[in-house]
């Protein structure tokens, strides 16, 4: 049965607690991951977390993703809005993926409304903070259960 999920945090997500608390809240990435882990346990999903500030490394983790995961949760940070390299690597992975943003990107600056990965994903969640990751895991659970 499919149950393995890679959660791939992109650029600047390691600095979460230092970013604008009005937009991102006050939690650290470690606290976010702790909460996501709790949601995953309830849904009987196994998680692996990854974070990098290097676009090529993010692509490389997508290259290898199908060897260790059945589905993906992606928050590529600002790369979401312009990285065709990440888009191509995601397509290559062949895995069902959900795009997640902590903030509501569609009501922020114009440039954040673009997502170059959106159409490759089975779902997109934004503006729900930590709870958005639960929704993303639920979408993958449904995808795995067919
Ligand atoms: C983000 C939104 C992006 O526009 C931004 O560049 C980020 C975080 C979010 O989770 O809300 O780094 O992906």
Coordinates of N, CA and C and ligand atoms in Angstrom, one line a residue:
X1 N 0.8 -1.2 0.0 CA 0.0 0.0 0.0 C 0.9 1.3 0.0
X2 N 0.5 2.2 -0.8 CA 1.3 3.5 -0.8 C 1.1 4.3 0.4
X3 N 2.2 4.7 1.0 CA 2.0 5.6 2.2 C 3.2 6.5 2.5
X4 N 4.2 6.5 1.5 CA 5.4 7.3 1.8 C 5.4 8.6 1.1
X5 N 5.6 9.6 1.9 CA 5.5 11.0 1.4 C 6.8 11.8 1.7
X6 N 7.3 12.4 0.7 CA 8.4 13.3 0.8 C 7.9 14.7 1.0
X7 N 8.3 15.5 2.0 CA 7.9 16.9 2.1 C 9.1 17.7 1.8
X8 N 9.1 18.4 0.7 CA 10.2 19.2 0.2 C 10.0 20.7 0.4
X9 N 10.8 21.2 1.4 CA 10.7 22.6 1.6 C 11.8 23.3 0.8
X10 N 11.5 24.4 0.2 CA 12.5 25.1 -0.7 C 13.1 26.2 0.0
X11 N 13.6 27.2 -0.8 CA 14.4 28.3 -0.4 C 13.8 29.2 0.6
X12 N 14.6 29.5 1.6 CA 14.2 30.3 2.8 C 13.2 29.8 3.8
X13 N 12.8 28.5 3.5 CA 11.9 27.9 4.5 C 12.6 27.6 5.8
X14 N 13.9 27.4 5.7 CA 14.7 27.2 7.0 C 14.7 28.4 7.9
X15 N 14.3 29.6 7.3 CA 14.4 30.8 8.0 C 13.0 31.2 8.5
X16 N 12.1 30.3 8.5 CA 10.6 30.6 8.7 C 10.4 31.5 9.9
X17 N 11.0 31.2 11.0 CA 10.7 32.0 12.3 C 11.2 33.4 12.2
X18 N 12.1 33.7 11.2 CA 12.6 35.1 11.1 C 11.9 35.9 10.0
X19 N 10.9 35.2 9.4 CA 10.2 36.0 8.3 C 9.0 36.7 8.9
X20 N 8.3 37.5 8.1 CA 7.2 38.4 8.6 C 6.2 37.5 9.3
X21 N 6.0 37.7 10.7 CA 5.1 36.9 11.4 C 3.6 37.1 11.0
X22 N 3.4 38.3 10.4 CA 2.0 38.6 9.9 C 1.6 37.7 8.8
X23 N 2.7 37.3 8.0 CA 2.4 36.5 6.8 C 2.6 35.0 7.1
X24 N 3.7 34.7 7.9 CA 4.1 33.3 8.1 C 3.9 32.7 9.5
X25 N 3.4 33.6 10.4 CA 3.3 33.1 11.8 C 4.6 33.2 12.5
X26 N 4.7 32.6 13.7 CA 5.9 32.7 14.5 C 6.7 31.4 14.6
X27 N 6.2 30.3 14.1 CA 6.8 29.0 14.3 C 8.0 28.8 13.5
X28 N 8.9 27.9 14.0 CA 10.1 27.5 13.3 C 9.8 26.4 12.3
X29 N 10.7 26.1 11.5 CA 10.5 25.0 10.5 C 10.4 23.7 11.3
X30 N 11.2 23.6 12.4 CA 11.2 22.3 13.2 C 9.8 22.2 13.8
X31 N 9.2 23.3 14.3 CA 7.8 23.2 14.8 C 6.8 22.8 13.8
X32 N 7.0 23.4 12.6 CA 6.1 23.1 11.5 C 6.2 21.6 11.2
X33 N 7.4 21.1 11.1 CA 7.6 19.6 10.8 C 7.0 18.7 11.9
X34 N 7.1 19.2 13.1 CA 6.6 18.4 14.2 C 5.0 18.3 14.0
X35 N 4.4 19.4 13.7 CA 3.0 19.4 13.5 C 2.6 18.5 12.3
X36 N 3.4 18.6 11.2 CA 3.1 17.8 10.0 C 3.2 16.3 10.3
X37 N 4.2 16.0 11.1 CA 4.4 14.6 11.5 C 3.2 14.0 12.2
X38 N 2.6 14.9 13.1 CA 1.4 14.5 13.9 C 0.3 14.2 12.9
X39 N 0.1 15.1 11.9 CA -1.0 14.9 10.9 C -0.8 13.5 10.2
X40 N 0.5 13.3 9.8 CA 0.8 12.1 9.0 C 0.5 10.8 9.8
X41 N 0.9 10.9 11.1 CA 0.6 9.7 12.0 C -0.9 9.3 11.9
X42 N -1.7 10.4 12.1 CA -3.2 10.2 12.1 C -3.6 9.5 10.8
X43 N -2.9 9.9 9.7 CA -3.4 9.4 8.4 C -2.6 8.2 7.9
X44 N -1.8 7.6 8.8 CA -0.9 6.5 8.5 C 0.0 6.7 7.3
X45 N 0.6 7.9 7.3 CA 1.5 8.2 6.3 C 2.9 8.3 6.9
X46 N 3.9 7.9 6.1 CA 5.3 8.0 6.5 C 6.0 9.1 5.8
X47 N 6.6 9.9 6.6 CA 7.2 11.2 6.0 C 8.7 11.2 6.0
X48 N 9.3 11.8 5.0 CA 10.7 12.3 5.0 C 10.7 13.8 4.6
X49 N 11.4 14.5 5.5 CA 11.5 16.0 5.2 C 12.8 16.3 4.5
X50 N 12.8 17.3 3.7 CA 14.0 17.8 3.0 C 13.8 19.3 2.9
X51 N 15.0 20.0 3.1 CA 15.0 21.4 2.9 C 16.3 21.8 2.3
X52 N 16.3 22.7 1.3 CA 17.5 23.2 0.8 C 17.3 24.6 0.2
X53 N 18.4 25.4 0.2 CA 18.4 26.7 -0.4 C 19.0 26.7 -1.8
X54 N 19.3 25.5 -2.3 CA 20.0 25.4 -3.6 C 19.1 24.7 -4.6
X55 N 18.8 25.4 -5.6 CA 17.8 24.9 -6.6 C 18.2 23.6 -7.2
X56 N 19.5 23.4 -7.5 CA 20.0 22.2 -8.1 C 19.8 21.0 -7.2
X57 N 20.0 21.2 -5.9 CA 19.8 20.2 -4.9 C 18.3 19.8 -4.8
X58 N 17.5 20.8 -4.9 CA 16.0 20.6 -4.9 C 15.6 19.7 -6.1
X59 N 16.2 20.0 -7.2 CA 16.0 19.2 -8.4 C 16.5 17.8 -8.2
X60 N 17.7 17.6 -7.6 CA 18.2 16.3 -7.4 C 17.4 15.5 -6.5
X61 N 16.8 16.1 -5.5 CA 16.0 15.3 -4.6 C 14.7 14.9 -5.3
X62 N 14.2 15.7 -6.3 CA 13.1 15.3 -7.1 C 13.5 14.1 -8.0
X63 N 14.7 14.2 -8.5 CA 15.2 13.1 -9.4 C 15.1 11.7 -8.7
X64 N 15.4 11.7 -7.4 CA 15.5 10.5 -6.7 C 14.2 10.1 -5.9
X65 N 13.3 11.0 -6.0 CA 12.1 10.9 -5.1 C 11.3 9.6 -5.4
X66 N 11.2 9.2 -6.6 CA 10.4 8.0 -6.9 C 11.0 6.7 -6.3
X67 N 12.3 6.8 -5.9 CA 12.9 5.6 -5.3 C 12.5 5.4 -3.8
X68 N 12.0 6.5 -3.2 CA 11.8 6.4 -1.8 C 10.4 6.9 -1.4
X69 N 9.6 7.5 -2.3 CA 8.3 8.1 -1.9 C 7.3 7.7 -2.9
X70 N 6.0 7.7 -2.4 CA 4.9 7.5 -3.3 C 4.2 8.8 -3.7
X71 N 4.5 9.8 -3.0 CA 3.8 11.1 -3.2 C 4.6 12.2 -2.6
X72 N 4.3 13.4 -3.1 CA 5.2 14.6 -2.7 C 4.3 15.7 -2.2
X73 N 4.8 16.4 -1.2 CA 4.3 17.7 -0.8 C 5.4 18.7 -1.1
X74 N 5.1 19.7 -1.9 CA 6.1 20.7 -2.3 C 5.7 22.1 -1.9
X75 N 6.7 22.7 -1.1 CA 6.6 24.2 -1.0 C 8.0 24.7 -1.4
X76 N 8.1 25.0 -2.7 CA 9.4 25.4 -3.2 C 9.7 26.9 -2.9
X77 N 8.9 27.6 -2.1 CA 9.1 29.0 -1.7 C 9.1 29.8 -3.0
X78 N 10.0 30.8 -3.2 CA 9.9 31.7 -4.3 C 10.2 30.9 -5.6
X79 N 10.9 29.8 -5.6 CA 11.1 29.0 -6.8 C 9.8 28.7 -7.5
X80 N 8.7 28.5 -6.7 CA 7.4 28.2 -7.3 C 7.1 29.1 -8.4
X81 N 7.5 30.3 -8.3 CA 6.9 31.3 -9.3 C 7.7 31.4 -10.6
X82 N 8.9 30.8 -10.6 CA 9.7 30.9 -11.9 C 10.6 29.8 -12.2
X83 N 10.7 28.7 -11.4 CA 11.7 27.7 -11.7 C 11.2 26.6 -12.6
X84 N 11.5 26.8 -13.9 CA 11.2 25.7 -14.9 C 12.0 24.5 -14.7
X85 N 13.2 24.7 -14.0 CA 14.1 23.5 -13.7 C 13.4 22.6 -12.7
X86 N 12.8 23.2 -11.7 CA 12.0 22.4 -10.7 C 10.8 21.8 -11.3
X87 N 10.1 22.6 -12.2 CA 9.0 22.0 -12.9 C 9.3 20.8 -13.7
X88 N 10.4 20.9 -14.4 CA 10.9 19.7 -15.2 C 11.2 18.5 -14.3
X89 N 11.9 18.8 -13.2 CA 12.3 17.7 -12.3 C 11.1 17.1 -11.7
X90 N 10.1 17.9 -11.4 CA 8.8 17.4 -10.8 C 8.1 16.4 -11.8
X91 N 8.1 16.9 -13.0 CA 7.5 16.1 -14.0 C 8.2 14.7 -14.2
X92 N 9.5 14.8 -14.1 CA 10.3 13.6 -14.2 C 10.0 12.6 -13.1
X93 N 9.7 13.1 -11.9 CA 9.5 12.3 -10.7 C 8.3 11.3 -11.0
X94 N 7.3 11.8 -11.8 CA 6.2 11.0 -12.1 C 5.3 10.8 -10.9
X95 N 5.5 11.5 -9.8 CA 4.7 11.2 -8.5 C 3.6 12.2 -8.4
X96 N 2.5 11.8 -7.7 CA 1.5 12.7 -7.4 C 2.0 13.7 -6.4
X97 N 1.7 15.0 -6.6 CA 2.3 16.1 -5.7 C 1.2 17.1 -5.4
X98 N 1.3 17.6 -4.2 CA 0.5 18.7 -3.8 C 1.3 19.9 -3.5
X99 N 1.0 21.1 -4.1 CA 1.7 22.3 -3.9 C 1.1 23.0 -2.6
X100 N 2.0 23.4 -1.7 CA 1.5 24.0 -0.5 C 2.2 25.4 -0.3
X101 N 1.4 26.4 0.1 CA 2.0 27.7 0.6 C 1.4 28.0 1.9
X102 N 2.3 28.4 2.8 CA 1.8 28.8 4.2 C 1.0 30.1 4.0
X103 N 1.4 31.0 3.2 CA 0.7 32.3 3.0 C -0.3 32.2 1.8
X104 N -1.1 33.2 1.7 CA -2.1 33.2 0.6 C -1.4 33.9 -0.5
X105 N -0.7 33.2 -1.3 CA 0.1 33.8 -2.4 C -0.8 34.6 -3.4
X106 N -2.0 34.1 -3.6 CA -2.8 34.8 -4.6 C -3.3 36.2 -4.2
X107 N -3.2 36.5 -2.8 CA -3.6 37.9 -2.4 C -2.3 38.7 -2.0
X108 N -1.2 38.3 -2.4 CA 0.0 39.1 -2.1 C 0.5 39.8 -3.4
X109 N 1.8 39.9 -3.6 CA 2.3 40.6 -4.8 C 1.9 39.9 -6.1
X110 N 1.7 40.6 -7.1 CA 1.3 40.0 -8.4 C 2.2 38.8 -8.8
X111 N 3.5 39.0 -8.6 CA 4.5 38.0 -9.1 C 4.3 36.6 -8.4
X112 N 3.7 36.7 -7.2 CA 3.5 35.4 -6.4 C 2.3 34.7 -6.9
X113 N 1.5 35.3 -7.8 CA 0.3 34.6 -8.3 C 0.6 33.5 -9.3
X114 N 1.8 33.6 -9.9 CA 2.2 32.7 -10.9 C 2.8 31.4 -10.2
X115 N 2.4 30.2 -10.6 CA 3.0 29.0 -10.2 C 3.3 28.2 -11.4
X116 N 4.6 27.9 -11.6 CA 5.0 27.1 -12.8 C 4.8 25.6 -12.5
X117 N 4.4 25.2 -11.3 CA 4.2 23.8 -11.1 C 2.7 23.4 -10.9
X118 N 1.9 24.4 -10.8 CA 0.5 24.2 -10.5 C -0.2 23.0 -11.3
X119 N 0.0 23.1 -12.6 CA -0.8 22.1 -13.4 C -0.2 20.7 -13.3
X120 N 1.0 20.5 -12.7 CA 1.5 19.2 -12.6 C 1.1 18.6 -11.2
X121 N 0.4 19.4 -10.4 CA 0.1 18.9 -9.1 C -1.4 18.4 -9.0
X122 N -1.6 17.5 -8.1 CA -3.0 17.0 -8.0 C -3.8 17.9 -7.1
X123 N -3.1 18.8 -6.4 CA -3.8 19.8 -5.5 C -3.0 20.9 -5.2
X124 N -3.6 22.0 -4.7 CA -2.9 23.2 -4.3 C -3.5 23.8 -3.1
X125 N -2.7 24.1 -2.0 CA -3.3 24.6 -0.8 C -2.5 25.9 -0.5
X126 N -3.2 27.0 -0.1 CA -2.5 28.2 0.2 C -3.2 28.9 1.3
X127 N -2.4 29.7 2.1 CA -3.0 30.6 3.1 C -3.6 29.9 4.3
X128 N -3.3 28.7 4.5 CA -3.9 28.0 5.7 C -2.8 27.7 6.7
X129 N -1.6 28.2 6.6 CA -0.6 28.0 7.6 C -0.3 26.5 7.7
X130 N -0.1 26.1 9.0 CA 0.3 24.7 9.3 C -0.8 23.8 8.8
X131 N -2.1 24.2 9.0 CA -3.2 23.3 8.7 C -3.3 23.0 7.2
X132 N -2.6 23.8 6.4 CA -2.6 23.5 4.9 C -1.9 22.2 4.6
X133 N -0.9 21.9 5.5 CA -0.1 20.7 5.3 C -1.0 19.4 5.6
X134 N -1.9 19.6 6.6 CA -2.8 18.5 6.8 C -3.7 18.3 5.6
X135 N -4.2 19.4 5.1 CA -5.1 19.2 3.9 C -4.3 18.6 2.7
X136 N -3.1 18.9 2.6 CA -2.2 18.3 1.5 C -2.0 16.9 1.8
X137 N -1.8 16.5 3.0 CA -1.6 15.0 3.3 C -2.9 14.3 3.1
X138 N -4.1 14.9 3.4 CA -5.4 14.3 3.1 C -5.6 14.1 1.6
X139 N -5.1 15.0 0.8 CA -5.3 14.9 -0.6 C -4.4 13.7 -1.1
X140 N -3.2 13.6 -0.6 CA -2.4 12.5 -1.0 C -2.9 11.1 -0.5
X141 N -3.5 11.1 0.7 CA -4.1 9.9 1.3 C -5.2 9.4 0.3
X142 N -6.0 10.4 -0.1 CA -7.1 10.1 -1.0 C -6.6 9.5 -2.4
X143 N -5.5 10.2 -2.8 CA -4.9 9.8 -4.1 C -4.3 8.3 -4.0
X144 N -3.7 8.0 -2.8 CA -3.2 6.7 -2.7 C -4.3 5.6 -2.5
X145 N -5.4 6.0 -1.9 CA -6.5 5.1 -1.7 C -7.3 4.9 -2.9
X146 N -7.0 5.8 -3.9 CA -7.7 5.7 -5.2 C -9.2 5.9 -5.1
Ligands
LIG1 C1 5.7 30.6 0.3 C2 5.2 31.8 -0.6 C3 6.3 32.2 -1.6 O1 5.8 33.3 -2.4 C4 7.5 32.7 -0.8 O2 8.5 33.1 -1.7 C5 8.0 31.7 0.2 C6 7.0 31.0 1.0 C7 4.7 30.2 1.3 O3 4.8 29.2 1.9 O4 3.7 31.0 1.6 O5 9.2 31.6 0.4 O6 5.9 29.5 -0.6

